[in-house]
XYZ file of C-alpha atoms in Angstrom:
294
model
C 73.508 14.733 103.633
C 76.685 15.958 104.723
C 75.383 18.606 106.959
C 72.641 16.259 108.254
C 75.683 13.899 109.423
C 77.695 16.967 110.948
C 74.756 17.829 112.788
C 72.697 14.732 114.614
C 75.959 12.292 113.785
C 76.022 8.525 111.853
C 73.813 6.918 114.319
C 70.822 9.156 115.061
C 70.996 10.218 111.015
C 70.700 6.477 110.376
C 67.487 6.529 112.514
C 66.085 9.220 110.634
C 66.869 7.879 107.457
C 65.280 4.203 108.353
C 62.034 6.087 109.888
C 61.621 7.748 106.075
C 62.596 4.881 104.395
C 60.049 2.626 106.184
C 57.406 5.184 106.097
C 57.725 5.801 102.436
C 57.732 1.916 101.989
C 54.652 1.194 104.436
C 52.318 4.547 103.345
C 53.192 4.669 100.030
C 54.593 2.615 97.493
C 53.037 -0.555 99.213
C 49.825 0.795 98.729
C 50.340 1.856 95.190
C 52.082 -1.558 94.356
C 48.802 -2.870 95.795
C 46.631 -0.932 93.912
C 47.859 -1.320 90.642
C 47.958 -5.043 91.114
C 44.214 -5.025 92.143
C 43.835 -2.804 89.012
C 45.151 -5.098 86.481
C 43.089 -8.469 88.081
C 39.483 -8.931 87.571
C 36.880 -8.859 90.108
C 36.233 -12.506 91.333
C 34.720 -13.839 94.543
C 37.433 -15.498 97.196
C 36.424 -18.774 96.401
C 38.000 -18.411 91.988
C 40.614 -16.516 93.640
C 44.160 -17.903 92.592
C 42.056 -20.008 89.630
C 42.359 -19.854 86.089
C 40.207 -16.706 85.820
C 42.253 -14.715 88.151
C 44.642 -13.329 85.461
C 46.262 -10.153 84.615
C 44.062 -8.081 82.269
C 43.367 -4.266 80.573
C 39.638 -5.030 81.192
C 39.320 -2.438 83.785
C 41.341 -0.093 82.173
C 39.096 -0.483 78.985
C 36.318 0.417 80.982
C 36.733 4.211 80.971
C 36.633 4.066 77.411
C 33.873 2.554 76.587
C 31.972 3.862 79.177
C 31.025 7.171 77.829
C 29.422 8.667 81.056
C 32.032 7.810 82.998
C 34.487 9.310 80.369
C 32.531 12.429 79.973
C 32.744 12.834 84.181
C 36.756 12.490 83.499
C 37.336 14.406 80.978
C 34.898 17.124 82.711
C 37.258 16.430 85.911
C 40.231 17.312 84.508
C 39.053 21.078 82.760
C 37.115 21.528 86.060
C 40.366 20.981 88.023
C 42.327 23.234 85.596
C 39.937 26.042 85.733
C 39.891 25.529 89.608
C 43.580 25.979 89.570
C 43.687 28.893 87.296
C 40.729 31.093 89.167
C 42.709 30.265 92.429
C 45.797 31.189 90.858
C 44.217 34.910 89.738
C 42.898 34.986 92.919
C 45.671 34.835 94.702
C 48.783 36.451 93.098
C 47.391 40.223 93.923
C 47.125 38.581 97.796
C 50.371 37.261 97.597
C 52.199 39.947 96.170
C 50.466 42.890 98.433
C 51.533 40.404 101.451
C 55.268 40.143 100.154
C 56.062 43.070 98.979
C 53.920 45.877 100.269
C 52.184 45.189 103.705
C 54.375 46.485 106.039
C 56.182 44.713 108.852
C 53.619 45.342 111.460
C 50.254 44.140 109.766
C 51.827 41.296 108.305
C 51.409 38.715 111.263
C 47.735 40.031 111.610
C 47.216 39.672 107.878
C 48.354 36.407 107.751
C 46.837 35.070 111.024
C 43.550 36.392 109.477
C 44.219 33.883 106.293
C 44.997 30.563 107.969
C 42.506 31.231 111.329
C 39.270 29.995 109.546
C 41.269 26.824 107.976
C 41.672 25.476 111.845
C 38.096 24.366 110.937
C 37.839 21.266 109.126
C 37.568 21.054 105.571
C 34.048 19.445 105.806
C 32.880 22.020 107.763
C 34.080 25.000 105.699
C 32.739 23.310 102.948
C 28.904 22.732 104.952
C 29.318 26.984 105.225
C 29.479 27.349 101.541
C 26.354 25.252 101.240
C 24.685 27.312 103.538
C 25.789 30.626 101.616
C 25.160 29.034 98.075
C 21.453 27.831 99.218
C 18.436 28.572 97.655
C 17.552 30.751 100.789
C 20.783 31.162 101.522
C 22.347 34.775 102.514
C 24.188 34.846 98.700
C 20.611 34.651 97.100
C 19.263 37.017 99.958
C 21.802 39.574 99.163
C 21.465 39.221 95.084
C 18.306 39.416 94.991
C 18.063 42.309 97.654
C 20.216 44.190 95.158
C 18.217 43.822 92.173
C 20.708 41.338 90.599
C 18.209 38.366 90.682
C 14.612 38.763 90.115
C 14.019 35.381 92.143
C 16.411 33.788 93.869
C 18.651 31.289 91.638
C 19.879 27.538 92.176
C 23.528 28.296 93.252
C 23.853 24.474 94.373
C 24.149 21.356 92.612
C 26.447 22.618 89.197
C 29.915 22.520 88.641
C 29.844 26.663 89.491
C 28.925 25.629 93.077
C 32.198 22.944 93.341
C 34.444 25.540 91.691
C 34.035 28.324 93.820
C 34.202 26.067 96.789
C 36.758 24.326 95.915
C 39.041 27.616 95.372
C 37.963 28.795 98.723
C 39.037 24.953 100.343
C 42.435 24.823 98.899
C 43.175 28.983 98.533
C 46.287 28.842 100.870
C 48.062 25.786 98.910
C 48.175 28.634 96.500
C 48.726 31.482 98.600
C 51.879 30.479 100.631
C 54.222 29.215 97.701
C 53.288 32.218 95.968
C 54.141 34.600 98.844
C 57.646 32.666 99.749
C 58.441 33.034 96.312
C 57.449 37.091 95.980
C 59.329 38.013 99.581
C 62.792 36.506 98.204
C 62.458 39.102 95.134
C 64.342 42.700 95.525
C 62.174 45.323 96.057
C 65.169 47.270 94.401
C 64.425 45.212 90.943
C 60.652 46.465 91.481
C 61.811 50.195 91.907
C 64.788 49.868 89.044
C 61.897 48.874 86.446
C 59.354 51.857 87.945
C 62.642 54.661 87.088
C 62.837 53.206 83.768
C 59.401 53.714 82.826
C 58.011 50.130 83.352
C 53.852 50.494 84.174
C 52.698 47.920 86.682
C 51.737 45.034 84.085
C 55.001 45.368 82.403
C 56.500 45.342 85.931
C 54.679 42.080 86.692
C 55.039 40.205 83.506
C 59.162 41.337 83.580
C 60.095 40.989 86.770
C 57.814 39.815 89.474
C 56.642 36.430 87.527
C 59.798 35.090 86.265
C 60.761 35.371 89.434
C 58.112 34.004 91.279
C 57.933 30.430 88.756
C 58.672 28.164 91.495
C 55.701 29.731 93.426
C 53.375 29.421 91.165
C 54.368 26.027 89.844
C 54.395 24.897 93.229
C 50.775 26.201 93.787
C 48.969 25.201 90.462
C 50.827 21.723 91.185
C 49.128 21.182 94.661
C 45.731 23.008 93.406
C 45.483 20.751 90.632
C 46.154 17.534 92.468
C 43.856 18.142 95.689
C 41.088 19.644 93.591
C 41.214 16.740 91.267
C 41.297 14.011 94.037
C 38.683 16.179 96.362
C 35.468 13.979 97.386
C 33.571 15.931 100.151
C 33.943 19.638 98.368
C 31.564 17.625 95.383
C 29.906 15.576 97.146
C 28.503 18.273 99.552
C 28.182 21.197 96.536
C 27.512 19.128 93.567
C 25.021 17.254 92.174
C 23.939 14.549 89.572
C 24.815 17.479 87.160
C 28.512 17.715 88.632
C 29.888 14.380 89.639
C 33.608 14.368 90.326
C 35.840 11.258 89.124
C 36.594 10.648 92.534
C 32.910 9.812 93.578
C 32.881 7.302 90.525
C 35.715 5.628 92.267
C 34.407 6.092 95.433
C 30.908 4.426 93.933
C 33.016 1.372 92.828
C 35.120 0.686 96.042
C 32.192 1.304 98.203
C 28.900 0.848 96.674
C 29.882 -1.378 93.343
C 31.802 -3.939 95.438
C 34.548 -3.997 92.595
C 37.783 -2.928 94.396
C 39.669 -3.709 90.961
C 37.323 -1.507 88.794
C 38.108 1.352 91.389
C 41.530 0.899 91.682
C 41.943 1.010 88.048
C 40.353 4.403 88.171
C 42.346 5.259 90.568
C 45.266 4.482 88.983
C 44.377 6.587 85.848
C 43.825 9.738 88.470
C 47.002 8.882 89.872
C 48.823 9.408 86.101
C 46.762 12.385 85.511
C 48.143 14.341 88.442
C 51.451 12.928 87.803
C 51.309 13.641 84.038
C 50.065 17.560 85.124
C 53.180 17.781 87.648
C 55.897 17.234 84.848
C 53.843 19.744 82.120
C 54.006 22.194 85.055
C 57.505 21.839 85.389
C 57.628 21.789 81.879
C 55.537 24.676 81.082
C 57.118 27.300 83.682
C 60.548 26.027 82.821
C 61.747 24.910 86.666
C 63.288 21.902 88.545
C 62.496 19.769 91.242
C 65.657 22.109 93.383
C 63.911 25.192 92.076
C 60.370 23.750 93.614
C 62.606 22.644 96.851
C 63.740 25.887 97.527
């Protein structure tokens, strides 16, 4: 704060400080203050609203557990997320790491432009490409088949294999980027020092490179987890009856149910699931929010 006030001075840094303020009051705890009102009211038309009826309640909490599909399509949400996090996590650390520490100087920018060019392109549409490749004469099936893999070709589509791998490929540089900033501040020296002593290259990973690189990867799993658990389109477009997400149960009960109160409830219970999996992440690989910040 100090430095923010030596730099702009009192009156601009006041500015900036009312913009956030306002912006974090208007776009986000209003709407969560909203939302967990609605969740905790019953559904009633406008005419009982304000009535006797319209009283706070756990009803629509008490919902998801006695609903047992609905359950089953939570629980499923939360492994699915965690296993979408994970395989995004193995799939990028070897990217990250070759990008930090052993591309050199002059590839870099190339190798990285050739990362983030095909995210300019909406998320919808990168997602409409996987269905393409994933369908049942699509080039993936084409290919496998070709190769002697596949006998016929297979339904890629409509299971939770289909939403995984398409979801890793949607959200691959929230993982990428934290990992690489955290990789590029480590030493090469520490890399070399462990290589002289004898270290192989797991040894050198496990020591050295991944305590180091905790924020990174806490970061990364953090942001994974949350956008892969509140995705809508990436299941929607891949899935099927098979592989409903949570978020199109909510979506069915703000939009095709009516009940806004229902679906806010549920969304309320997503809400404490991704905040629940921030603080075991920060729990689990041992680091701070001014670790993360960094």
């Amino acid at each position: 704060m100090t430095e923010v006030l030596r730099r702009y001075g009192p009156v601009l840094t006041g500015v900036i400080l009312l913009a956030v303020a306002l912006w974090l009051a208007l776009l986000v705890v209003l709407p969560q203050v909203m939302m967990v009102d609605f969740s905790f009211r019953p559904s009633l038309p406008p005419s009982r609203l304000g009535g006797p009826e319209d009283v706070y309640t756990v009803r629509n909490y008490a919902t998801l557990w006695t609903n047992q599909i609905h359950l089953a399509i939570f629980l499923k949400t939360i492994w699915a997320s965690a296993l979408v996090t994970a395989t995004t996590l193995a799939v990028c650390y070897p990217v990250a790491f070759y990008l930090a520490q052993v591309a050199s100087k002059r590839r870099l920018p190339l190798l990285i432009l050739m990362l983030v060019v095909p995210f300019w392109i909406n998320e919808l549409l990168r997602t409409f490409a996987w269905y393409i490749i994933l369908a049942f004469n699509g080039p993936l099936n084409v290919l496998l088949v070709a190769l002697g893999i596949f006998d016929e070709p297979q339904r890629l589509l409509g299971g939770d294999a289909g939403v995984i791998v398409g979801m890793v490929y949607v959200y691959i540089l929230f993982m990428v980027f934290p990992l690489y900033n955290a990789i590029e501040s480590l030493d090469r020296n520490q890399i070399e020092a462990a290589r002289d002593l004898g270290a192989g290259w797991i040894r050198i990973h496990w020591r050295v490179v991944l305590p180091h690189a905790k924020p990174g990867i806490a970061v990364g799993c953090i942001m994974t987890f949350m956008l892969a658990a509140g995705s809508y389109a990436v299941p929607a477009l891949l899935g099927g009856p098979q592989s409903r997400w949570f978020t199109e149960v909510i979506y069915n009960w703000f939009f095709e149910g009516g009940n806004w109160n229902q679906g806010a409830a549920y969304a309320f219970i997503l809400l404490v699931l991704c905040i629940g999996f921030i603080l075991a992440a920060l729990r689990l690989f041992r680091v701070g929010l001014a670790d993360i910040a960094k």
